[in-house]
Coordinates of C-alpha atoms and ligand atoms in Angstrom, one line a residue:
M198 CA 24.6 31.9 -1.1
N199 CA 21.3 30.5 0.1
G200 CA 21.8 27.0 -1.1
E201 CA 21.5 27.8 -4.7
P202 CA 23.3 25.2 -6.7
T203 CA 25.4 26.6 -9.6
Q204 CA 23.5 26.2 -12.8
Q205 CA 23.9 22.5 -13.5
R206 CA 24.5 21.1 -17.0
L207 CA 22.2 18.3 -17.8
L208 CA 23.7 15.1 -16.4
T209 CA 23.5 13.1 -19.5
Q210 CA 25.2 15.8 -21.5
L211 CA 28.3 15.9 -19.4
P212 CA 31.5 14.5 -21.0
E213 CA 32.1 12.6 -17.7
W214 CA 28.7 10.8 -18.3
R215 CA 29.6 10.0 -21.9
A216 CA 32.9 8.6 -20.8
L217 CA 31.1 6.3 -18.4
H218 CA 28.8 5.2 -21.2
A219 CA 31.8 4.3 -23.3
H220 CA 33.4 2.5 -20.4
Y221 CA 30.2 0.6 -19.7
A222 CA 30.3 -0.8 -23.2
E223 CA 33.6 -2.4 -22.3
M224 CA 32.6 -3.5 -18.8
Q225 CA 29.3 -5.1 -19.5
S226 CA 30.9 -8.3 -20.9
L227 CA 33.6 -8.5 -18.2
S228 CA 32.8 -10.9 -15.4
L229 CA 33.7 -10.9 -11.7
R230 CA 35.5 -14.2 -12.4
Q231 CA 37.7 -12.4 -14.9
L232 CA 38.3 -9.4 -12.7
F233 CA 39.4 -11.6 -9.8
A234 CA 41.5 -13.8 -11.9
G235 CA 43.2 -10.7 -13.4
D236 CA 44.1 -9.3 -10.0
L237 CA 44.8 -11.7 -7.2
R238 CA 44.8 -9.0 -4.6
R239 CA 41.5 -7.5 -5.6
G240 CA 39.8 -8.5 -2.4
E241 CA 42.3 -6.5 -0.4
T242 CA 42.5 -3.4 -2.6
F243 CA 38.8 -2.7 -3.4
I244 CA 38.1 -1.9 0.2
A245 CA 37.6 1.2 2.3
E246 CA 37.5 1.6 6.1
A247 CA 36.1 4.2 8.5
A248 CA 34.4 4.6 11.8
G249 CA 34.7 0.9 12.6
L250 CA 33.1 -0.1 9.2
Y251 CA 35.1 -2.2 6.7
L252 CA 33.6 -2.0 3.3
D253 CA 34.5 -4.6 0.7
Y254 CA 33.4 -3.5 -2.7
S255 CA 35.6 -5.9 -4.7
K256 CA 32.6 -8.0 -5.8
H257 CA 31.3 -5.2 -7.9
R258 CA 31.7 -5.0 -11.7
V259 CA 34.1 -2.1 -11.5
T260 CA 37.8 -1.5 -12.2
Q261 CA 40.1 1.3 -11.1
E262 CA 39.1 3.0 -14.3
T263 CA 35.4 2.8 -13.4
L264 CA 36.1 4.4 -10.0
K265 CA 38.2 7.1 -11.6
L266 CA 35.4 7.9 -14.1
L267 CA 32.7 7.9 -11.4
I268 CA 34.8 10.2 -9.2
A269 CA 35.3 12.5 -12.1
L270 CA 31.5 12.6 -12.5
A271 CA 31.1 13.4 -8.8
E272 CA 33.6 16.2 -9.2
A273 CA 31.8 17.5 -12.3
R274 CA 28.6 17.6 -10.3
G275 CA 30.3 19.6 -7.5
L276 CA 29.9 17.0 -4.8
R277 CA 32.6 18.4 -2.6
G278 CA 31.0 21.9 -2.7
R279 CA 27.5 20.4 -2.1
I280 CA 28.8 18.5 1.0
E281 CA 30.3 21.8 2.3
A282 CA 27.1 23.7 1.6
M283 CA 25.1 21.1 3.7
F284 CA 27.6 21.3 6.6
R285 CA 27.5 25.1 6.4
G286 CA 23.8 25.1 7.0
E287 CA 22.9 26.6 3.6
K288 CA 19.3 26.2 2.5
I289 CA 19.9 23.3 0.2
N290 CA 16.3 22.1 0.5
R291 CA 15.2 24.8 -1.9
T292 CA 11.6 23.9 -2.4
E293 CA 11.0 24.2 1.3
N294 CA 13.6 26.9 1.8
R295 CA 15.3 25.0 4.6
A296 CA 18.7 24.1 5.7
V297 CA 19.5 20.4 6.0
L298 CA 21.6 20.1 9.1
H299 CA 21.2 16.7 10.7
V300 CA 25.0 16.7 11.0
A301 CA 24.5 19.3 13.7
L302 CA 22.6 16.8 15.8
R303 CA 25.9 15.0 16.5
A304 CA 28.3 18.0 16.4
P305 CA 30.5 18.2 19.6
K306 CA 30.1 21.1 21.9
G307 CA 32.2 24.0 20.8
V308 CA 31.7 23.4 17.1
H309 CA 29.7 26.1 15.4
M310 CA 27.0 25.3 12.8
Q311 CA 24.7 28.1 11.8
V312 CA 21.2 28.4 10.4
D313 CA 20.2 31.9 9.5
G314 CA 23.2 33.2 11.4
R315 CA 22.2 31.4 14.6
D316 CA 24.6 28.7 16.0
V317 CA 22.4 25.7 16.5
V318 CA 24.9 23.4 18.3
P319 CA 24.2 24.8 21.8
E320 CA 20.4 24.2 21.2
V321 CA 21.2 20.6 20.3
H322 CA 23.2 20.1 23.4
A323 CA 20.6 21.7 25.6
M324 CA 18.0 19.4 24.1
L325 CA 20.2 16.4 24.6
E326 CA 20.5 17.3 28.3
R327 CA 16.8 17.7 28.7
M328 CA 16.2 14.3 27.0
S329 CA 18.8 12.8 29.2
R330 CA 17.2 14.2 32.4
F331 CA 13.8 13.0 31.4
S332 CA 14.9 9.5 30.3
E333 CA 16.9 9.1 33.5
R334 CA 13.8 9.9 35.5
L335 CA 11.8 7.3 33.6
R336 CA 14.6 4.7 33.8
S337 CA 15.1 5.2 37.5
G338 CA 11.4 5.2 38.3
S339 CA 11.4 8.7 39.7
W340 CA 8.9 9.8 37.0
R341 CA 5.6 8.4 38.3
G342 CA 2.3 8.1 36.6
H343 CA -0.8 10.0 37.8
S344 CA -1.7 7.4 40.4
G345 CA 1.9 7.3 41.7
K346 CA 2.8 4.0 39.9
R347 CA 6.1 3.5 38.1
I348 CA 6.0 3.7 34.3
R349 CA 6.7 0.3 32.8
H350 CA 5.6 0.8 29.2
V351 CA 6.5 3.5 26.8
I352 CA 4.6 3.8 23.5
N353 CA 5.9 5.9 20.7
I354 CA 3.2 7.2 18.4
G355 CA 4.5 8.5 15.1
L356 CA 4.9 7.7 11.4
G357 CA 7.6 7.7 8.8
G358 CA 10.7 9.4 10.2
S359 CA 9.0 9.8 13.5
D360 CA 8.6 6.0 13.9
L361 CA 10.9 4.0 11.6
G362 CA 14.2 5.4 12.9
P363 CA 13.5 5.1 16.6
E364 CA 11.9 1.6 16.2
M365 CA 14.7 0.4 14.1
A366 CA 17.3 1.7 16.6
C367 CA 15.5 0.4 19.7
E368 CA 15.5 -3.0 18.1
A369 CA 19.1 -2.7 16.9
L370 CA 20.3 -1.7 20.4
R371 CA 18.0 -3.9 22.4
H372 CA 21.0 -5.6 23.7
C373 CA 21.9 -2.6 25.8
S374 CA 18.4 -1.6 26.7
Q375 CA 16.9 -1.5 30.2
R376 CA 14.8 -4.7 30.1
D377 CA 12.2 -3.7 32.7
L378 CA 11.0 -0.9 30.5
D379 CA 8.9 -2.1 27.6
L380 CA 9.1 0.0 24.4
R381 CA 6.3 -0.2 21.8
F382 CA 5.6 1.6 18.6
V383 CA 2.2 2.6 17.1
S384 CA 2.3 4.0 13.6
N385 CA -0.4 2.7 11.4
A386 CA -3.8 4.4 11.2
D387 CA -5.4 1.0 11.9
G388 CA -7.3 0.4 15.2
T389 CA -5.6 -2.9 15.3
A390 CA -2.2 -1.3 15.8
F391 CA -3.3 0.6 18.8
A392 CA -5.5 -2.1 20.3
E393 CA -2.7 -4.7 20.1
A394 CA -0.1 -2.3 21.4
V395 CA -2.1 -1.5 24.6
R396 CA -3.6 -5.0 25.1
N397 CA -3.1 -6.0 28.7
L398 CA -1.4 -2.8 29.6
S399 CA -2.4 -0.5 32.5
P400 CA -2.7 3.2 31.6
E401 CA -1.4 3.9 35.1
E402 CA 2.0 2.4 34.0
T403 CA 2.1 3.7 30.4
L404 CA 3.6 6.8 29.0
F405 CA 3.0 7.9 25.4
I406 CA 5.5 9.9 23.3
V407 CA 3.7 11.6 20.5
C408 CA 6.3 12.2 17.8
S409 CA 5.4 14.4 14.9
K410 CA 7.6 17.1 13.5
T411 CA 4.6 18.9 12.0
F412 CA 2.0 17.8 14.4
T413 CA -0.4 17.6 11.5
T414 CA 0.0 14.0 10.4
A415 CA -3.6 12.7 10.5
E416 CA -2.7 9.1 11.4
T417 CA -0.5 10.2 14.3
L418 CA -3.0 12.6 15.7
S419 CA -5.7 10.0 15.4
N420 CA -3.6 7.5 17.3
A421 CA -2.8 10.2 19.9
R422 CA -6.5 10.8 20.4
L423 CA -7.1 7.1 20.9
A424 CA -4.3 7.1 23.5
R425 CA -5.7 10.1 25.3
A426 CA -9.2 8.6 25.5
W427 CA -7.7 5.2 26.7
C428 CA -5.9 7.0 29.5
L429 CA -8.7 9.3 30.5
E430 CA -11.2 6.4 30.6
A431 CA -9.0 4.7 33.2
L432 CA -7.5 7.6 35.0
G433 CA -10.5 9.9 34.9
D434 CA -8.7 13.2 35.3
E435 CA -7.5 15.6 32.6
Q436 CA -4.5 16.3 34.8
S437 CA -3.3 12.8 34.3
I438 CA -2.4 13.6 30.7
Q439 CA 0.6 15.6 32.0
R440 CA 2.0 12.5 33.6
H441 CA 1.3 10.2 30.7
F442 CA 2.0 12.2 27.5
V443 CA 5.0 14.0 26.1
A444 CA 5.5 15.2 22.6
V445 CA 8.4 15.8 20.2
T446 CA 7.5 18.4 17.6
A447 CA 8.5 21.6 15.8
N448 CA 4.9 22.7 16.1
A449 CA 4.5 23.5 19.9
K450 CA 1.4 25.5 19.3
A451 CA -0.5 22.6 17.7
A452 CA 0.7 20.2 20.4
V453 CA -0.5 22.5 23.2
E454 CA -3.8 22.9 21.4
F455 CA -4.0 19.2 21.4
G456 CA -3.7 19.2 25.2
M457 CA 0.0 18.6 25.8
A458 CA 1.6 20.4 28.7
E459 CA 4.1 22.9 27.5
N460 CA 6.9 21.6 29.7
N461 CA 6.3 18.1 28.3
L462 CA 7.3 19.2 24.8
F463 CA 10.7 18.4 23.2
D464 CA 11.7 20.6 20.3
M465 CA 12.4 19.5 16.8
W466 CA 13.8 22.0 14.3
D467 CA 12.7 22.7 10.7
W468 CA 16.3 22.1 9.6
I469 CA 16.0 18.4 10.4
G470 CA 14.1 16.2 7.9
G471 CA 11.8 13.5 9.3
R472 CA 13.9 10.7 7.8
Y473 CA 17.1 12.2 9.1
S474 CA 15.9 12.7 12.7
M475 CA 16.4 9.5 14.7
D476 CA 19.3 11.1 16.5
S477 CA 17.2 14.2 17.5
A478 CA 14.6 14.3 20.2
I479 CA 12.6 12.0 17.8
G480 CA 14.9 9.4 19.3
L481 CA 13.6 10.0 22.8
S482 CA 12.1 6.5 23.0
L483 CA 15.6 5.2 22.1
M484 CA 17.3 7.2 24.8
I485 CA 14.8 5.9 27.3
A486 CA 15.5 2.4 26.2
I487 CA 19.3 2.5 26.1
G488 CA 20.2 5.5 28.4
A489 CA 22.0 8.7 27.7
D490 CA 25.5 7.3 27.7
H491 CA 24.7 4.8 25.0
F492 CA 22.9 7.4 23.0
Q493 CA 26.0 9.6 23.2
A494 CA 28.1 6.7 22.0
M495 CA 25.7 6.3 19.1
L496 CA 26.1 10.1 18.3
G497 CA 29.9 9.5 18.4
G498 CA 29.5 6.9 15.6
F499 CA 27.4 9.3 13.5
R500 CA 30.0 12.0 14.0
A501 CA 32.9 9.7 13.0
M502 CA 31.2 9.0 9.7
D503 CA 30.3 12.7 9.2
E504 CA 33.9 13.6 9.6
H505 CA 35.0 10.8 7.3
F506 CA 32.5 11.9 4.7
S507 CA 33.4 15.6 4.8
S508 CA 37.1 15.2 4.8
T509 CA 38.3 12.0 3.1
P510 CA 39.2 11.9 -0.6
F511 CA 36.5 10.4 -2.7
E512 CA 38.6 7.3 -3.5
R513 CA 38.6 6.2 0.1
N514 CA 35.3 7.7 1.1
L515 CA 32.7 5.0 2.0
P516 CA 29.5 7.0 1.5
V517 CA 30.8 8.4 -1.8
I518 CA 31.9 5.0 -3.1
M519 CA 28.5 3.4 -2.1
G520 CA 26.6 6.3 -3.7
L521 CA 28.6 6.2 -6.9
L522 CA 28.2 2.4 -7.1
S523 CA 24.4 2.9 -7.0
V524 CA 24.6 5.4 -9.8
W525 CA 26.8 3.0 -11.8
Y526 CA 24.2 0.2 -11.6
V527 CA 21.1 2.3 -11.8
N528 CA 22.1 4.4 -14.8
F529 CA 24.4 2.1 -16.7
F530 CA 23.3 -1.4 -15.9
N531 CA 19.6 -0.3 -15.7
V532 CA 19.2 -1.8 -12.3
G533 CA 15.9 -1.1 -10.7
T534 CA 16.2 -2.5 -7.2
W535 CA 18.8 -2.9 -4.4
A536 CA 18.7 -5.4 -1.6
V537 CA 20.0 -4.7 1.9
L538 CA 20.7 -7.9 3.8
P539 CA 21.8 -7.5 7.4
Y540 CA 23.0 -10.7 9.0
D541 CA 21.9 -9.8 12.5
E542 CA 18.5 -10.4 14.1
Y543 CA 18.7 -7.0 15.8
L544 CA 18.8 -5.3 12.4
K545 CA 15.5 -6.7 11.3
Y546 CA 14.0 -3.3 10.8
F547 CA 17.0 -1.8 9.0
P548 CA 15.8 -2.4 5.5
A549 CA 12.4 -0.8 6.3
Y550 CA 14.2 2.2 7.8
L551 CA 16.4 2.5 4.6
Q552 CA 13.4 2.4 2.4
Q553 CA 12.2 5.7 3.7
L554 CA 15.7 7.2 3.8
A555 CA 16.5 6.3 0.2
M556 CA 13.2 6.4 -1.6
E557 CA 11.6 9.4 0.1
S558 CA 14.9 11.2 -0.5
N559 CA 15.7 10.3 -4.1
G560 CA 12.4 8.9 -5.5
K561 CA 12.1 12.1 -7.6
H562 CA 11.3 12.8 -11.2
V563 CA 12.7 16.4 -11.7
T564 CA 16.0 18.1 -11.2
Q565 CA 16.6 20.9 -8.7
D566 CA 15.5 23.3 -11.4
G567 CA 12.3 21.4 -12.0
M568 CA 13.3 19.8 -15.3
G569 CA 12.2 16.3 -16.1
L570 CA 14.9 13.6 -15.6
D571 CA 16.0 11.7 -18.7
Y572 CA 17.7 9.1 -16.5
Q573 CA 16.6 6.9 -13.6
S574 CA 16.8 8.1 -10.0
S575 CA 16.5 6.1 -6.7
P576 CA 16.4 2.3 -7.0
I577 CA 13.8 0.4 -5.0
V578 CA 15.4 -0.5 -1.7
W579 CA 14.3 -3.7 0.0
G580 CA 15.6 -6.5 2.0
E581 CA 15.4 -8.9 4.9
R582 CA 17.7 -10.2 7.5
G583 CA 19.9 -13.2 6.7
T584 CA 19.4 -16.1 6.9
N585 CA 15.6 -15.7 6.6
G586 CA 15.8 -14.0 3.2
Q587 CA 17.9 -16.9 1.9
H588 CA 15.0 -19.3 2.2
S589 CA 12.6 -16.8 0.6
F590 CA 13.8 -14.6 -2.2
Y591 CA 17.5 -15.3 -2.7
Q592 CA 16.6 -17.8 -5.4
L593 CA 15.8 -14.8 -7.6
L594 CA 19.0 -13.1 -6.6
H595 CA 21.0 -16.1 -7.8
Q596 CA 19.1 -17.2 -10.8
G597 CA 16.5 -14.6 -11.7
T598 CA 16.6 -12.6 -14.9
R599 CA 17.1 -9.3 -13.1
L600 CA 20.4 -7.9 -11.7
V601 CA 19.9 -7.0 -8.0
P602 CA 23.0 -5.6 -6.3
C603 CA 23.1 -6.4 -2.6
D604 CA 24.6 -4.9 0.5
F605 CA 25.5 -7.6 3.0
I606 CA 26.0 -6.3 6.6
G607 CA 27.6 -8.6 9.2
F608 CA 29.5 -8.6 12.5
C609 CA 32.5 -10.5 13.7
R610 CA 31.2 -10.9 17.2
S611 CA 27.7 -11.9 18.2
L612 CA 26.0 -10.1 21.1
N613 CA 24.4 -13.5 22.0
P614 CA 27.1 -16.1 21.3
L615 CA 25.2 -19.4 21.6
S616 CA 26.9 -22.6 20.5
N617 CA 28.4 -22.1 17.0
Q618 CA 25.5 -20.1 15.7
H619 CA 27.4 -17.0 14.9
A620 CA 29.9 -18.9 12.7
L621 CA 27.0 -20.6 11.0
L622 CA 25.3 -17.2 10.4
M623 CA 28.5 -15.6 9.0
A624 CA 29.4 -18.7 6.9
N625 CA 26.1 -18.2 5.2
M626 CA 26.7 -14.5 4.7
F627 CA 30.1 -15.0 3.1
A628 CA 28.9 -17.9 1.1
Q629 CA 26.0 -15.9 -0.4
S630 CA 28.2 -13.1 -1.7
E631 CA 30.7 -15.7 -3.1
A632 CA 27.9 -17.6 -4.8
L633 CA 26.4 -14.5 -6.3
A634 CA 29.7 -13.3 -7.6
F635 CA 31.2 -16.5 -9.0
G636 CA 28.2 -18.9 -9.4
R637 CA 28.7 -22.4 -10.6
D638 CA 29.1 -23.2 -14.3
A639 CA 28.2 -26.4 -16.2
Q640 CA 31.7 -27.7 -16.1
Q641 CA 31.9 -27.4 -12.3
L642 CA 28.6 -29.1 -12.0
R643 CA 29.6 -32.0 -14.3
K644 CA 32.8 -32.4 -12.3
A645 CA 30.7 -32.6 -9.1
G646 CA 28.8 -35.5 -10.7
V647 CA 25.5 -33.6 -11.5
P648 CA 23.5 -35.5 -14.1
Q649 CA 23.6 -33.8 -17.5
Q650 CA 19.8 -33.3 -17.6
Q651 CA 19.9 -31.3 -14.4
I652 CA 22.7 -29.0 -15.5
P653 CA 20.6 -26.2 -17.1
Y654 CA 18.5 -25.8 -13.9
R655 CA 21.5 -25.9 -11.6
V656 CA 23.8 -23.5 -13.3
C657 CA 24.3 -20.2 -11.4
D658 CA 25.9 -17.7 -13.8
G659 CA 27.3 -15.5 -11.0
N660 CA 28.5 -12.1 -11.9
R661 CA 26.0 -10.6 -9.5
P662 CA 27.5 -7.7 -7.6
S663 CA 27.4 -7.1 -3.8
S664 CA 29.1 -5.0 -1.1
T665 CA 30.0 -6.4 2.2
I666 CA 30.1 -4.2 5.3
L667 CA 31.8 -6.0 8.1
C668 CA 32.1 -4.6 11.7
E669 CA 33.3 -5.9 15.0
S670 CA 30.0 -5.9 16.8
L671 CA 26.7 -4.1 16.8
T672 CA 27.5 -1.4 19.3
P673 CA 25.7 2.0 19.5
A674 CA 28.7 3.7 17.8
I675 CA 28.6 1.2 15.0
L676 CA 24.8 1.7 14.5
G677 CA 25.4 5.5 14.3
A678 CA 28.2 5.1 11.8
L679 CA 26.1 2.7 9.7
V680 CA 23.1 5.1 9.6
A681 CA 25.3 8.1 8.7
L682 CA 26.9 5.9 6.0
Y683 CA 23.6 5.4 4.3
E684 CA 22.4 9.1 4.9
H685 CA 25.5 10.3 3.1
S686 CA 25.4 7.7 0.4
V687 CA 21.8 8.8 -0.4
F688 CA 23.1 12.5 -0.4
T689 CA 25.8 11.6 -2.9
Q690 CA 23.3 9.9 -5.2
G691 CA 21.0 12.9 -4.9
V692 CA 23.8 15.3 -5.9
I693 CA 24.8 13.2 -9.0
W694 CA 21.1 13.0 -10.0
D695 CA 20.6 16.8 -9.3
L696 CA 17.7 16.1 -7.0
N697 CA 16.3 17.9 -3.9
S698 CA 16.7 14.9 -1.6
F699 CA 15.0 16.7 1.3
D700 CA 11.5 17.3 0.2
Q701 CA 8.6 14.8 -0.4
W702 CA 5.9 16.4 -2.4
G703 CA 4.8 13.1 -3.9
V704 CA 3.4 12.0 -0.5
E705 CA 1.1 15.0 -0.3
L706 CA -1.4 14.1 -3.1
G707 CA -2.5 10.8 -1.4
K708 CA -2.9 12.7 1.9
L709 CA -5.1 15.3 0.2
L710 CA -7.3 12.7 -1.5
A711 CA -7.7 10.7 1.7
G712 CA -8.9 13.8 3.4
N713 CA -11.5 14.4 0.7
L714 CA -12.6 10.8 0.6
L715 CA -13.0 10.3 4.4
P716 CA -16.4 11.9 4.7
E717 CA -17.7 9.9 1.7
L718 CA -17.0 6.7 3.7
E719 CA -18.4 8.1 7.0
Q720 CA -21.5 10.1 6.1
S721 CA -24.9 8.5 6.7
S722 CA -26.6 9.6 3.5
E723 CA -25.4 8.2 0.2
P724 CA -22.7 10.6 -1.1
T725 CA -22.6 11.9 -4.7
L726 CA -19.3 10.6 -5.9
G727 CA -17.2 12.3 -8.4
H728 CA -14.2 10.0 -8.7
D729 CA -13.2 7.7 -11.5
S730 CA -15.5 4.6 -12.0
S731 CA -13.1 2.3 -10.1
T732 CA -12.9 4.5 -7.0
N733 CA -16.6 5.2 -7.1
A734 CA -17.4 1.5 -7.3
L735 CA -15.0 0.6 -4.4
I736 CA -16.5 3.3 -2.2
R737 CA -20.1 2.0 -3.0
R738 CA -19.1 -1.6 -2.3
Y739 CA -17.4 -0.6 1.0
R740 CA -20.5 1.3 2.1
R741 CA -22.8 -1.6 1.1
F742 CA -20.7 -4.1 3.1
R743 CA -20.7 -1.8 6.1
Q744 CA -24.4 -1.4 6.0
S745 CA -25.2 -5.1 6.0
P746 CA -24.9 -7.1 9.2
A747 CA -21.4 -8.3 10.0
R748 CA -20.9 -12.0 9.3
T749 CA -19.3 -14.2 11.9
G750 CA -16.9 -17.0 11.4
Ligands
F6P845 O1 4.4 11.7 4.8 C1 5.7 11.9 4.7 C2 6.2 12.5 6.0 O2 6.1 13.8 5.9 C3 7.6 12.0 6.3 O3 8.6 12.7 5.6 C4 7.7 12.2 7.7 O4 8.8 11.4 8.3 C5 6.4 11.6 8.2 O5 5.5 12.1 7.1 C6 5.9 12.0 9.5 O6 5.8 13.4 9.6 P1 5.6 14.1 11.0 O7 6.8 13.8 11.9 O8 5.4 15.6 10.7 O9 4.3 13.5 11.6

């Protein structure tokens, strides 16, 4: 079938869409206060549970009827068939003619998943075994640097999916990491990033992992060249590269041309998208940090969520519910942004990771057939860990003029239980979703003795929706389940919006222009500039500053 979706009717012409529009007209004036008052058990019924994740979506402006209509829309869009097509390895990434099979990365041995008639699961397990052997050698100290010293620092060089996932997960699972191995990440094409990452490090004790699916990303290659020069300057010998560099890539030829030893290459496959790759060899730095057993436990969490997604009826299916809620707010309430608010210090990079996952996947303006959308696609995803965000932007969440749905993510047990801090943290998380949903009206304020003149400023209208995802503790398995939850929620949204969630053509134009512009910044003679007047003036100003002596102080 080659991943061809059946000819889709335009979303906004579907009767299911129109039914949701009519329903929205009734729902927009209904408040969360009314919904909770009308159903005393709402907090226990609008929930779903899977893979150790408890999802409370009762504080959303939905009724059973809303869910029924959203699910009818999902069915009309063929969501079930699209999920099956992805799991079957069909080439659902049509613009790049590729299968999308990140679910194979966590498939157990013995399960068959095929791409072009080839079962890829044995390759995945062979790769996991190689990664496991390599990371064990590093963790035990048996892999030595060129001068015989033990490797103490591992630096991952990559960008986007080759950086955000591993960095987020290394931080999230720091609790079970081997503490005498220091993991660092260099991504930005800014000398500062590299200089600060290697400051005070010895090349003799440092290993670089160059992660790039394509091995063409200019920033990554530039950082890899810096790393190579930094090592060679200290170690003096080309041979040393073999002990201090490994690469993860689908482009072995380019990596070898770059100077990587062939047996230091870890494969990546073209059926894995960059932003869906943290559980592939792209996660090598993570496996080095936490060890193969914890990595396997994380894969188990991914798998549990995959199984839930592919087999559970939509009414109880966490990723489907979350994806449909996003559609409900984006397309009917005209919501433009979505906040992700993890109440766990270890999840501090989770919002940044989700930004690429959601926005690079569904930040699209045409359907699978290339027709312009007449509805909105991905919301802007952003966020910060609690409680830090509370003292920064939550004011807008509570009293701003925009509706911003939120995902709260919290844990019942702290991995660092100190004093009563965890109760304090979680009291804040529960209080925030309560305050957003129910607010505080003038009458309550008056009763609490607030002076009349202050009342307008202090009223919180409430009716601001949120989900809460509650788990026991942040284990590798829970992290895997959480990431898979968002992967599949993004997939669900992409199916409703009829997008190809797996290409990223929009990123290419900027890359192309930067490539053209670079010589104009670097050449010694004054370039003839053919850009718009703003870009021309900026380039001239940049060149003029560079030519004048640097100011100090
Ligand atoms: O620029 C976008 C992108 O292609 C992402 O999709 C990808 O994760 C990132 O660049 C890095 O790509 P690579 O792993 O090929 O260096």
